[in-house]
Coordinates of C-alpha atoms in Angstrom, one line a residue:
M2 CA -59.9 91.0 -6.1
V3 CA -56.6 92.3 -8.4
V4 CA -54.1 95.5 -7.2
C5 CA -51.8 95.6 -9.2
G6 CA -49.7 99.0 -8.4
D7 CA -45.6 100.4 -7.1
D8 CA -45.9 101.7 -3.8
G9 CA -47.1 101.5 -0.9
L10 CA -50.8 102.1 -1.3
A11 CA -50.7 98.6 -3.1
H12 CA -49.6 96.6 0.0
R13 CA -51.4 98.6 2.6
L14 CA -55.0 98.0 -0.1
A15 CA -54.3 94.5 -0.1
A16 CA -53.5 94.1 3.7
E17 CA -57.2 96.0 3.6
L18 CA -58.7 93.2 1.4
R19 CA -57.5 90.4 3.3
G20 CA -57.1 91.7 7.1
V21 CA -60.6 93.9 7.0
Y22 CA -63.6 91.8 3.9
R23 CA -61.6 88.8 3.9
E24 CA -61.2 88.9 0.2
Q25 CA -58.7 86.5 -1.9
V26 CA -56.4 89.3 -3.9
T27 CA -53.6 88.7 -5.7
L28 CA -50.9 92.1 -5.5
V29 CA -49.5 92.3 -9.2
V30 CA -45.8 95.0 -7.7
P31 CA -42.3 94.9 -9.2
P32 CA -39.5 92.9 -9.1
A33 CA -38.0 93.1 -5.6
G34 CA -35.0 94.9 -7.3
R35 CA -37.8 97.6 -8.2
R36 CA -39.8 97.2 -5.2
V37 CA -41.1 99.9 -2.2
R38 CA -40.7 99.3 1.1
Q39 CA -43.8 97.5 2.2
P40 CA -45.6 99.1 4.9
V41 CA -46.8 97.8 8.5
V42 CA -50.5 98.0 9.0
G43 CA -50.4 97.2 12.7
R44 CA -50.3 94.2 14.5
A45 CA -53.8 93.1 14.7
R46 CA -54.6 93.5 10.6
A47 CA -51.1 91.6 9.6
A48 CA -52.4 88.9 12.0
S49 CA -55.5 88.1 10.9
A50 CA -54.5 88.4 7.3
A51 CA -51.8 86.0 8.3
L52 CA -54.5 83.7 9.8
L53 CA -56.8 83.5 6.0
D54 CA -53.4 82.6 4.7
M55 CA -52.8 80.0 6.6
V56 CA -57.0 79.3 5.9
N57 CA -56.5 79.0 2.3
A58 CA -53.0 77.0 2.9
A59 CA -54.7 74.0 4.4
V60 CA -57.7 74.1 2.0
N61 CA -55.5 74.2 -0.6
R62 CA -53.5 70.8 1.0
T63 CA -56.3 69.2 1.5
G64 CA -58.0 69.9 -2.1
N65 CA -61.1 71.2 -1.5
G66 CA -61.2 74.4 -2.8
D67 CA -59.7 76.1 -6.1
P68 CA -56.2 76.6 -5.6
G69 CA -55.9 79.4 -8.3
G70 CA -57.6 81.3 -6.0
A71 CA -56.0 81.4 -3.1
D72 CA -53.5 84.7 -2.4
R73 CA -50.8 85.6 -4.3
E74 CA -48.3 87.5 -5.3
L75 CA -46.8 89.0 -9.2
D76 CA -44.0 90.3 -9.9
A77 CA -44.1 92.7 -13.3
T78 CA -42.7 96.3 -13.6
E79 CA -45.8 96.4 -15.7
P80 CA -49.1 95.7 -16.0
T81 CA -49.3 94.0 -19.7
E82 CA -52.2 92.6 -21.0
D83 CA -50.5 88.8 -20.6
V84 CA -49.6 90.1 -17.3
L85 CA -54.0 91.3 -16.4
A86 CA -54.1 87.8 -18.0
D87 CA -51.7 85.6 -15.4
A88 CA -53.3 88.3 -12.6
G89 CA -56.7 86.4 -13.2
V90 CA -58.9 88.9 -14.3
E91 CA -60.7 87.6 -17.0
R92 CA -62.1 85.7 -13.6
A93 CA -62.3 88.6 -11.1
T94 CA -64.6 90.5 -9.9
A95 CA -62.8 93.9 -8.8
L96 CA -59.0 95.1 -9.9
A97 CA -57.8 98.8 -8.8
L98 CA -55.3 100.6 -10.6
V99 CA -53.0 102.4 -7.8
Y100 CA -49.5 102.8 -9.8
D101 CA -48.6 106.4 -9.3
D102 CA -48.7 107.6 -13.3
D103 CA -51.8 107.6 -14.1
E104 CA -51.0 106.5 -17.5
T105 CA -50.1 103.4 -16.6
N106 CA -53.2 103.5 -14.6
I107 CA -55.3 103.8 -17.9
R108 CA -53.6 101.6 -20.4
A109 CA -54.3 98.6 -17.9
A110 CA -58.0 99.6 -17.7
L111 CA -58.4 99.2 -20.8
T112 CA -56.7 96.1 -21.2
A113 CA -58.7 94.6 -18.3
R114 CA -62.4 96.6 -19.4
R115 CA -61.6 94.2 -22.5
L116 CA -60.7 91.1 -21.2
N117 CA -63.8 91.6 -18.3
P118 CA -66.4 93.9 -19.4
R119 CA -68.2 93.4 -15.8
L120 CA -65.1 93.8 -14.1
R121 CA -65.2 96.0 -11.5
L122 CA -62.7 98.4 -12.4
V123 CA -60.9 100.7 -9.6
L124 CA -58.1 103.4 -10.4
R125 CA -56.1 106.1 -8.8
L126 CA -55.2 108.8 -10.8
Y127 CA -54.6 112.0 -10.0
N128 CA -55.7 114.3 -13.2
R129 CA -59.6 115.1 -11.9
R130 CA -61.4 116.0 -15.4
L131 CA -59.3 113.6 -17.0
G132 CA -60.7 110.4 -14.3
Q133 CA -64.2 111.6 -15.1
H134 CA -64.2 111.2 -18.3
I135 CA -62.4 108.0 -18.1
E136 CA -64.5 106.9 -15.7
E137 CA -68.3 107.7 -18.3
L138 CA -66.0 105.8 -21.7
L139 CA -65.4 102.8 -19.7
D140 CA -69.2 102.3 -18.2
Q141 CA -69.9 103.1 -21.7
S142 CA -67.5 100.2 -22.6
A143 CA -69.1 97.8 -20.1
T144 CA -72.7 98.4 -20.8
L145 CA -71.7 98.5 -25.0
A146 CA -70.2 94.9 -24.1
T147 CA -72.3 93.2 -21.5
G148 CA -75.8 94.9 -23.1
D149 CA -77.1 95.3 -19.6
G150 CA -76.8 98.2 -18.2
A151 CA -73.8 96.5 -16.2
G152 CA -71.6 100.1 -16.7
T153 CA -74.7 102.0 -15.1
G154 CA -73.4 104.1 -11.5
A155 CA -69.8 104.5 -10.8
G156 CA -69.2 102.2 -8.3
A157 CA -72.7 100.4 -8.4
G158 CA -72.2 96.7 -9.3
A159 CA -70.1 94.7 -11.7
G160 CA -68.9 96.2 -14.9
S161 CA -68.8 99.5 -12.8
T162 CA -65.6 102.0 -12.9
T163 CA -64.4 104.5 -9.4
V164 CA -62.1 106.4 -10.5
L165 CA -60.1 108.5 -7.0
S166 CA -57.0 109.6 -5.9
D167 CA -55.7 109.2 -2.3
A168 CA -54.9 113.0 -2.6
D169 CA -58.1 113.9 -2.5
T170 CA -58.9 111.4 -0.3
A171 CA -56.5 113.2 2.2
A172 CA -55.9 116.7 2.0
P173 CA -59.1 117.5 3.8
A174 CA -58.1 115.3 6.6
L175 CA -54.7 116.5 6.5
A176 CA -55.6 120.6 5.6
A177 CA -58.3 120.3 8.8
T178 CA -55.9 119.1 11.3
A179 CA -53.8 122.3 11.1
L180 CA -56.7 124.4 12.0
V181 CA -58.5 125.3 15.5
G182 CA -62.0 123.0 16.5
T183 CA -61.5 122.1 12.9
S184 CA -59.7 118.0 13.2
K185 CA -61.0 116.3 10.8
V186 CA -63.8 117.4 7.1
V187 CA -65.3 115.0 4.3
E188 CA -67.3 116.1 2.1
T189 CA -70.7 114.6 1.0
D190 CA -72.4 116.1 -2.2
G191 CA -71.4 119.4 -1.9
L192 CA -71.9 119.6 1.2
L193 CA -68.9 119.6 4.0
L194 CA -68.7 117.8 7.3
R195 CA -66.8 118.9 10.1
A196 CA -66.3 116.5 13.5
V197 CA -64.7 118.2 15.9
E198 CA -63.9 116.8 19.1
R199 CA -65.2 118.2 22.2
N200 CA -63.5 118.1 25.1
P201 CA -65.4 116.4 28.5
P202 CA -68.7 118.4 29.7
R203 CA -68.1 119.8 33.1
P204 CA -70.7 119.1 35.8
G205 CA -73.7 120.2 34.9
E206 CA -73.0 121.2 31.4
V207 CA -74.8 119.7 28.6
A208 CA -72.5 118.1 26.0
D209 CA -73.9 118.9 22.3
P210 CA -74.3 115.7 19.6
G211 CA -74.4 117.9 16.4
L212 CA -75.7 116.1 13.7
C213 CA -74.3 112.6 15.7
T214 CA -71.8 111.6 18.3
L215 CA -69.6 109.7 16.1
A216 CA -66.9 108.6 18.9
L217 CA -65.5 108.2 21.8
L218 CA -62.6 109.7 22.1
S219 CA -59.3 107.5 23.9
A220 CA -59.0 108.5 28.1
T221 CA -55.4 110.1 26.8
S222 CA -56.8 112.3 23.4
N223 CA -57.7 115.3 25.5
D224 CA -54.7 115.2 27.6
P225 CA -51.8 117.9 25.0
A226 CA -49.4 114.1 26.2
G227 CA -51.6 111.4 26.0
A228 CA -50.9 109.0 23.3
D229 CA -52.3 109.5 19.3
G230 CA -50.6 107.0 18.2
S231 CA -51.2 103.5 16.9
E232 CA -54.3 102.3 17.2
D233 CA -52.8 99.0 18.5
S234 CA -50.7 100.3 21.4
G235 CA -52.2 98.7 24.1
E236 CA -54.2 101.9 25.7
Q237 CA -57.6 102.3 25.2
G238 CA -58.3 103.0 21.9
P239 CA -61.6 105.3 20.6
Q240 CA -64.4 103.9 20.6
L241 CA -66.5 103.9 17.2
L242 CA -69.6 104.9 16.5
P243 CA -71.5 104.7 20.2
D244 CA -75.0 104.0 20.9
A245 CA -76.4 106.1 23.4
A246 CA -76.4 104.3 26.3
A247 CA -72.6 104.2 25.5
V248 CA -72.3 108.0 25.1
E249 CA -74.4 108.7 28.9
A250 CA -72.3 106.6 30.4
A251 CA -68.8 107.4 29.1
T252 CA -67.2 110.6 31.8
G253 CA -64.1 112.4 31.0
R254 CA -63.3 110.8 28.0
G255 CA -64.1 113.1 25.1
T256 CA -66.0 113.1 21.7
V257 CA -66.7 113.3 17.9
A258 CA -68.9 115.2 16.5
L259 CA -70.6 115.2 13.5
E260 CA -71.4 119.3 12.2
Q261 CA -72.3 120.4 9.1
V262 CA -70.6 123.5 7.9
S263 CA -70.6 126.1 5.2
Y264 CA -67.5 128.3 3.9
S265 CA -68.6 131.7 3.8
G266 CA -65.7 133.8 4.5
P267 CA -64.3 136.8 2.1
P268 CA -63.6 135.7 -1.7
L269 CA -59.3 135.4 -2.9
A270 CA -60.2 138.1 -6.0
A271 CA -56.2 139.9 -5.7
G272 CA -54.7 135.9 -5.9
R273 CA -57.2 133.9 -8.2
A274 CA -57.6 136.5 -10.5
G275 CA -53.6 136.8 -10.6
V276 CA -53.9 140.7 -11.4
P277 CA -53.1 143.1 -9.3
A278 CA -55.1 146.0 -7.3
F279 CA -54.5 149.3 -7.9
G280 CA -53.0 149.7 -3.8
E281 CA -50.5 147.1 -5.1
L282 CA -49.9 148.9 -8.5
F283 CA -48.3 151.6 -7.7
S284 CA -46.2 152.5 -4.8
R285 CA -47.7 154.6 -2.1
R286 CA -44.7 157.4 -3.2
L287 CA -46.2 157.6 -6.7
R288 CA -50.0 157.6 -6.0
W289 CA -49.3 161.2 -3.8
S290 CA -47.1 162.2 -6.7
L291 CA -50.2 161.7 -9.5
A292 CA -52.5 163.3 -6.9
G293 CA -50.6 166.0 -6.5
L294 CA -50.2 166.6 -10.0
A295 CA -53.1 166.4 -11.0
A296 CA -54.5 169.1 -8.1
C297 CA -51.8 171.1 -10.3
V298 CA -53.8 170.5 -13.4
V299 CA -57.3 171.7 -11.6
A300 CA -55.9 174.9 -10.0
L301 CA -54.2 175.7 -13.7
A302 CA -57.9 175.1 -14.6
V303 CA -59.3 177.2 -12.5
A304 CA -57.3 180.0 -12.8
L305 CA -57.9 179.7 -16.3
M306 CA -61.5 180.0 -15.9
L307 CA -61.5 183.5 -13.8
V308 CA -58.7 185.2 -16.0
T309 CA -60.7 184.1 -18.9
G310 CA -64.2 183.8 -17.8
D311 CA -64.2 181.0 -20.4
H312 CA -66.5 177.4 -19.8
P313 CA -64.9 175.2 -17.4
L314 CA -64.5 172.4 -19.7
H315 CA -62.6 174.6 -22.5
A316 CA -60.8 175.9 -19.2
T317 CA -59.7 172.4 -18.5
Y318 CA -59.4 171.5 -22.4
V319 CA -56.6 174.7 -22.7
T320 CA -54.5 174.1 -19.2
L321 CA -54.2 169.9 -21.1
L322 CA -53.0 171.4 -23.8
D323 CA -50.6 173.9 -22.1
L324 CA -49.3 170.8 -20.0
F325 CA -48.8 168.5 -22.8
S326 CA -46.9 171.8 -25.1
I327 CA -49.2 171.2 -27.9
N328 CA -50.9 174.9 -27.8
E329 CA -49.8 178.5 -29.2
P330 CA -48.0 180.5 -27.8
A331 CA -49.6 182.7 -25.8
H332 CA -47.8 186.6 -27.7
N333 CA -50.3 188.3 -28.1
K334 CA -52.6 187.1 -24.5
D335 CA -52.8 189.0 -21.6
T336 CA -49.9 188.5 -18.3
G337 CA -52.3 186.3 -17.0
R338 CA -52.9 183.7 -19.6
Q339 CA -48.9 183.6 -21.0
I340 CA -47.8 183.4 -17.1
L341 CA -50.5 180.6 -16.7
Q342 CA -49.0 178.8 -19.4
L343 CA -45.4 179.1 -17.8
L344 CA -47.2 177.4 -14.9
S345 CA -48.8 174.8 -17.4
G346 CA -45.6 173.6 -19.6
F347 CA -43.6 173.6 -15.5
V348 CA -46.5 170.9 -14.8
G349 CA -45.5 169.1 -17.7
L350 CA -41.8 169.2 -17.3
L351 CA -42.8 167.7 -13.5
L352 CA -45.0 165.1 -15.3
L353 CA -43.4 163.2 -17.4
P354 CA -41.0 161.2 -14.9
V355 CA -43.4 160.9 -13.0
L356 CA -45.6 159.0 -16.1
L357 CA -42.1 157.0 -16.5
A358 CA -42.2 155.6 -13.8
A359 CA -46.0 154.1 -13.0
V360 CA -44.9 152.5 -16.4
L361 CA -41.9 150.6 -14.7
E362 CA -43.9 150.6 -11.5
A363 CA -46.8 148.6 -13.3
L364 CA -44.3 146.0 -15.5
G365 CA -42.7 145.3 -12.4
T366 CA -46.2 144.7 -10.3
F367 CA -47.4 142.0 -13.0
R368 CA -44.1 140.5 -13.9
S369 CA -43.9 140.3 -10.1
A370 CA -47.6 138.6 -9.7
S371 CA -46.0 135.2 -11.9
A372 CA -43.0 134.7 -9.5
L373 CA -43.1 132.9 -5.9
R374 CA -43.8 135.8 -3.1
K375 CA -41.7 136.0 -0.1
P376 CA -43.3 135.9 3.6
P377 CA -44.4 139.0 4.2
R378 CA -42.9 141.6 7.5
G379 CA -44.9 140.3 10.6
L380 CA -47.1 137.3 9.1
G381 CA -48.0 136.0 11.8
G382 CA -50.8 132.6 12.6
H383 CA -50.5 131.0 9.9
V384 CA -49.5 127.2 8.3
V385 CA -46.2 126.2 7.5
L386 CA -46.4 123.5 4.3
L387 CA -43.2 121.6 3.6
G388 CA -43.7 119.9 0.4
L389 CA -45.2 121.0 -2.4
G390 CA -46.2 116.8 -4.1
K391 CA -49.1 115.7 -4.9
I392 CA -50.7 115.7 -1.5
G393 CA -49.4 118.9 -0.5
T394 CA -50.7 120.5 -3.8
R395 CA -54.2 119.9 -3.0
V396 CA -54.0 120.3 1.0
L397 CA -51.9 123.8 0.1
T398 CA -55.6 124.3 -2.4
R399 CA -57.6 123.5 0.2
L400 CA -56.6 126.0 2.9
R401 CA -56.4 129.1 0.4
E402 CA -60.0 128.1 0.1
M403 CA -60.9 128.1 4.0
D404 CA -58.7 131.1 3.4
I405 CA -56.5 130.0 6.0
P406 CA -53.2 132.3 5.3
V407 CA -49.8 129.9 4.2
V408 CA -46.3 130.3 4.1
C409 CA -45.0 127.0 1.9
V410 CA -41.2 125.1 2.0
E411 CA -40.4 123.3 -1.3
A412 CA -37.0 122.2 -2.5
D413 CA -37.6 121.7 -5.8
P414 CA -38.5 125.0 -7.9
E415 CA -39.9 122.6 -10.3
A416 CA -41.9 120.4 -8.1
R417 CA -45.8 119.8 -9.2
G418 CA -47.0 122.6 -6.7
M419 CA -45.2 125.3 -8.0
A420 CA -47.9 126.8 -10.7
T421 CA -50.2 126.7 -7.8
A422 CA -48.8 128.2 -5.7
R423 CA -47.8 131.3 -8.0
R424 CA -51.6 131.3 -9.0
L425 CA -52.9 131.5 -5.9
R426 CA -49.9 134.2 -4.6
V427 CA -48.8 132.2 -1.5
P428 CA -45.3 132.9 -0.2
V429 CA -43.5 130.2 -1.2
V430 CA -39.1 129.7 0.6
L431 CA -36.9 128.0 -2.0
G432 CA -34.9 125.7 0.0
D433 CA -34.6 122.4 2.0
V434 CA -36.6 122.6 4.9
T435 CA -32.9 120.6 6.8
Q436 CA -30.9 123.5 6.1
E437 CA -30.2 126.4 8.8
G438 CA -32.7 129.4 8.2
V439 CA -35.4 127.9 6.0
L440 CA -37.8 127.7 8.5
E441 CA -36.7 130.9 9.9
A442 CA -37.2 131.9 7.0
A443 CA -41.2 130.5 6.3
K444 CA -41.7 132.9 9.8
I445 CA -41.8 129.2 11.8
H446 CA -41.5 131.4 15.1
R447 CA -44.6 133.2 14.9
A448 CA -46.6 130.4 13.1
H449 CA -50.1 128.6 14.1
S450 CA -49.2 125.0 12.6
L451 CA -46.6 123.4 11.2
L452 CA -47.7 120.5 8.3
A453 CA -44.4 118.0 7.0
L454 CA -46.3 116.5 4.5
T455 CA -42.9 115.9 2.5
S456 CA -42.4 112.0 1.4
V457 CA -39.5 111.2 3.5
D458 CA -39.9 110.0 6.9
T459 CA -36.9 111.5 8.7
T460 CA -37.1 115.1 7.0
N461 CA -40.6 115.2 8.3
L462 CA -39.6 114.1 11.8
E463 CA -35.8 116.3 11.6
A464 CA -38.2 119.3 10.6
V465 CA -40.6 118.6 13.2
L466 CA -38.6 118.4 16.1
Y467 CA -36.6 121.5 14.9
A468 CA -39.4 123.1 14.8
R469 CA -40.1 122.3 18.0
S470 CA -36.5 123.8 19.0
V471 CA -37.8 127.0 18.5
R472 CA -40.9 127.1 19.5
S473 CA -41.9 124.6 21.6
R474 CA -45.7 124.8 22.2
L475 CA -46.0 124.8 17.7
R476 CA -48.6 122.4 16.4
V477 CA -47.3 119.9 14.3
V478 CA -49.3 117.4 11.9
L479 CA -46.6 115.0 10.7
R480 CA -46.9 112.0 7.5
L481 CA -45.3 109.3 8.9
Y482 CA -45.7 106.0 6.6
D483 CA -45.7 102.8 9.2
D484 CA -47.9 102.9 12.5
D485 CA -44.6 101.1 14.5
F486 CA -42.4 103.9 13.7
A487 CA -45.5 105.8 14.1
T488 CA -45.6 105.5 18.2
A489 CA -42.4 105.7 18.9
V490 CA -42.7 109.0 17.7
Y491 CA -45.5 110.0 19.3
R492 CA -43.8 108.1 22.2
T493 CA -40.8 110.5 22.1
L494 CA -42.3 113.4 22.1
R495 CA -45.4 113.4 24.2
A496 CA -42.0 112.9 26.7
A497 CA -40.3 115.6 25.6
H498 CA -42.9 117.9 24.9
P499 CA -45.6 116.8 27.1
G500 CA -47.9 120.7 26.2
A501 CA -48.2 120.2 22.8
L502 CA -50.1 118.5 19.8
T503 CA -48.9 116.8 17.2
R504 CA -50.3 114.6 15.1
S505 CA -49.4 111.7 12.7
R506 CA -51.5 110.4 9.4
S507 CA -50.6 108.8 6.4
V508 CA -52.2 109.0 3.3
T509 CA -52.1 105.4 2.0
H510 CA -53.7 104.9 5.8
L511 CA -55.9 107.4 5.1
A512 CA -56.6 106.2 1.4
A513 CA -56.5 102.8 1.1
P514 CA -60.3 102.1 3.0
S515 CA -61.8 104.2 0.4
F516 CA -60.1 102.1 -2.2
A517 CA -60.8 98.6 -0.9
G518 CA -64.6 100.2 -0.4
A519 CA -65.1 101.2 -4.8
M520 CA -63.5 97.4 -5.0
M521 CA -66.1 96.1 -3.1
G522 CA -69.3 98.1 -5.1
R523 CA -69.3 100.9 -2.1
Q524 CA -69.6 104.7 -3.3
I525 CA -67.1 105.7 -0.7
L526 CA -67.7 109.6 0.4
G527 CA -64.3 109.9 2.2
A528 CA -63.0 109.1 5.7
I529 CA -61.9 111.1 9.0
P530 CA -59.8 109.4 11.3
V531 CA -59.8 109.3 14.9
E532 CA -56.6 109.1 16.1
R533 CA -55.0 106.0 14.7
R534 CA -58.7 104.7 13.3
V535 CA -60.4 105.9 10.7
L536 CA -64.2 105.9 9.5
L537 CA -66.1 106.2 6.0
F538 CA -68.7 107.4 5.5
A539 CA -70.4 105.9 2.4
A540 CA -73.8 106.4 0.2
V541 CA -74.8 102.8 -0.4
E542 CA -78.5 101.6 -1.5
V543 CA -80.7 99.7 0.2
A544 CA -82.0 98.0 -2.0
G545 CA -80.3 93.8 -1.4
H546 CA -79.4 94.9 2.2
P547 CA -81.5 92.9 4.8
Q548 CA -79.6 95.0 7.6
L549 CA -81.3 98.1 6.1
E550 CA -83.9 97.3 3.9
G551 CA -88.0 97.1 5.7
K552 CA -86.0 98.8 9.2
T553 CA -86.4 101.5 10.8
V554 CA -83.6 104.1 10.9
G555 CA -83.3 103.1 14.9
E556 CA -83.6 99.8 14.3
A557 CA -80.2 99.3 11.1
F558 CA -78.0 101.5 13.9
R559 CA -75.2 98.6 14.6
A560 CA -73.3 100.2 17.6
G561 CA -69.2 100.2 16.6
A562 CA -70.1 99.2 13.3
W563 CA -72.6 101.7 11.0
R564 CA -74.9 105.0 11.3
A565 CA -77.4 105.8 8.7
L566 CA -76.6 110.1 9.0
A567 CA -78.7 111.4 5.2
L568 CA -81.5 110.1 2.8
E569 CA -81.0 111.1 -0.4
V570 CA -84.7 113.1 -1.8
S571 CA -84.9 113.9 -5.5
D572 CA -85.5 117.4 -5.4
G573 CA -88.4 118.9 -4.2
G574 CA -89.0 115.3 -2.6
R575 CA -90.0 115.2 0.8
A576 CA -88.7 111.7 2.8
E577 CA -92.0 109.7 4.1
G578 CA -92.1 109.4 8.5
G579 CA -91.9 112.4 9.2
A580 CA -88.4 113.6 8.1
P581 CA -87.0 117.3 7.7
E582 CA -87.0 118.3 3.6
R583 CA -83.7 120.2 3.6
A584 CA -82.6 122.7 1.1
R585 CA -82.9 121.7 -2.9
E586 CA -79.4 122.0 -3.7
S587 CA -78.2 119.5 -1.0
R588 CA -80.8 117.0 -1.8
L589 CA -79.8 114.7 1.4
V590 CA -82.0 114.9 4.0
W591 CA -80.6 114.7 7.4
E592 CA -81.9 114.7 11.6
L593 CA -83.8 111.8 10.3
P594 CA -85.8 110.0 13.2
D595 CA -85.2 107.0 14.3
T596 CA -89.5 105.6 13.3
Y597 CA -88.4 106.0 10.1
V598 CA -88.7 103.0 8.1
L599 CA -85.5 102.3 5.0
R600 CA -86.9 101.0 1.7
G601 CA -85.2 99.4 -1.4
S602 CA -85.8 102.7 -3.9
D603 CA -84.2 104.6 -0.9
R604 CA -80.3 106.1 -0.7
V605 CA -78.2 106.5 2.4
V606 CA -75.5 107.8 3.3
L607 CA -73.5 106.0 6.6
A608 CA -70.7 106.0 8.7
A609 CA -69.1 103.2 9.4
T610 CA -66.0 101.6 10.0
R611 CA -64.0 99.1 7.8
R612 CA -65.1 96.1 9.3
G613 CA -68.6 97.5 10.1
L614 CA -68.8 98.6 5.8
A615 CA -67.5 94.9 5.2
E616 CA -69.9 93.2 7.6
L617 CA -72.9 95.2 5.4
L618 CA -71.5 93.2 2.3
G619 CA -72.2 90.5 3.5
R620 CA -69.7 89.2 0.8
R621 CA -68.1 86.7 3.0
A622 CA -70.5 86.5 6.0
R623 CA -70.6 83.0 5.3
R624 CA -66.8 82.0 4.3
G625 CA -65.6 84.1 7.7
A626 CA -68.7 81.8 9.7
D627 CA -67.0 79.1 8.4
V628 CA -63.5 80.2 9.7

């Protein structure tokens, strides 16, 4: 495996491949002077990686292995053709390009595909539309170069290309953590799956398992003062994918249940279209003025009809001519007609300033529609989002799709997400969040939760501490870089604010499992955090996996490792073995019976731990047993 990158995701991905999947990894990173701080990824995984390094070193010393296959690290500013060749791309199984710049990843991917058409490519691209085109182009190139259809099916096998975004992978979990009752969310084939944390059932109550029970929470996770820090903190951690016996035996522990939900809230018509509604186009005073003038015109038309006996339409027409002073003077008409003409002219004089005010207000409203909005008075129960970078922009979009009120805080007026905030008409407070008065302007004292998603840990921590001083029970979601720092923050906040709820999420921690799974040849649909651990959702072909093929759903279930959740069927098809048929557009059959036999032609959606997915993959199973 070859991993090329210039930030923390590259280091965490390399640690994931070494410690979980036991793969030999060549890491290509910038020189020491331009290198970012390597993230702390947990003592257990670091120990596993160190053990693997010791084994590789021993193999190399004895001469029984391939010296060129041992783990190594290369220093290179850019992934040029010479650098990729030196990293062994021509002999590698998979290459991950996780630079922060999309152009760098695309250029290196085109070069790598030419060097090795059968190479499995995993690209990190922020531009989703461009990523789809690049994925199709590289797959077509691999198919033409090999001539055996190797490039068909992204993420399926050799020669395939998978385009992922760390922002898209982490955004659902970050956005959902800020909501009550919606802690974790993952999307699969257009369906929204929600992992809900549920408190232990009271005596006599029966817990609703939903689609299935994903995890048993740690003993302290449901306590606001509990530990939700590092997965290696030494306390009783969560139990992922428990069996029925473990769920029944667990007492006093909360659960994480999977639910299938769909959002059906009201659309954001005014914000999405960018055109203000009529109520916002004119002020209330101006609307009353226009209504009064219209009533005067109607009254004058009725009076003229009664005086002259004209038809209502003709009387209205003559009144409008008098109103705009384009009718002939009523010299030879009776007194009533002359008086009505004078009154119409007077109303016309009043109409001119009202029309001018309407034009000015309309222009001002349209001009402000493209400008940043300020938090309205009386706003409450909203989410305060700090940072409009790549991650913050994706989280903002997710929150508005769920119709959650948001107020953003950003120091850079040219940030990436400012255009998105204008388009969605989201209030934005420009200023440094560490400065006094900025969070107050975002109505933090009446907010429901705080999402601190800037790229600087100390800034996020300072904002959270200040927000807690304003409102001690505020729900906060804190983006932190490494696990050890997160553990220290949790212990401190737990002691200082025992009644508050705090959650920490690392973008690289959430994204690395998806990238690693894609490098191993599996289509990762998403990741759901359970405290400081992660559950993966993957779409897997049953063929070639003896743990799945020919076994029933009940027999294929491995507690703590993987569990089959859904079966993909063709439109209008029906799964054999009594599986119920669902809506055609989803193409996924949920609630599979334990008696259904998995066939080689089936494709299932699995929930798996990282180590469980590595074991199911089986590529290093024999080597791991020998070690």
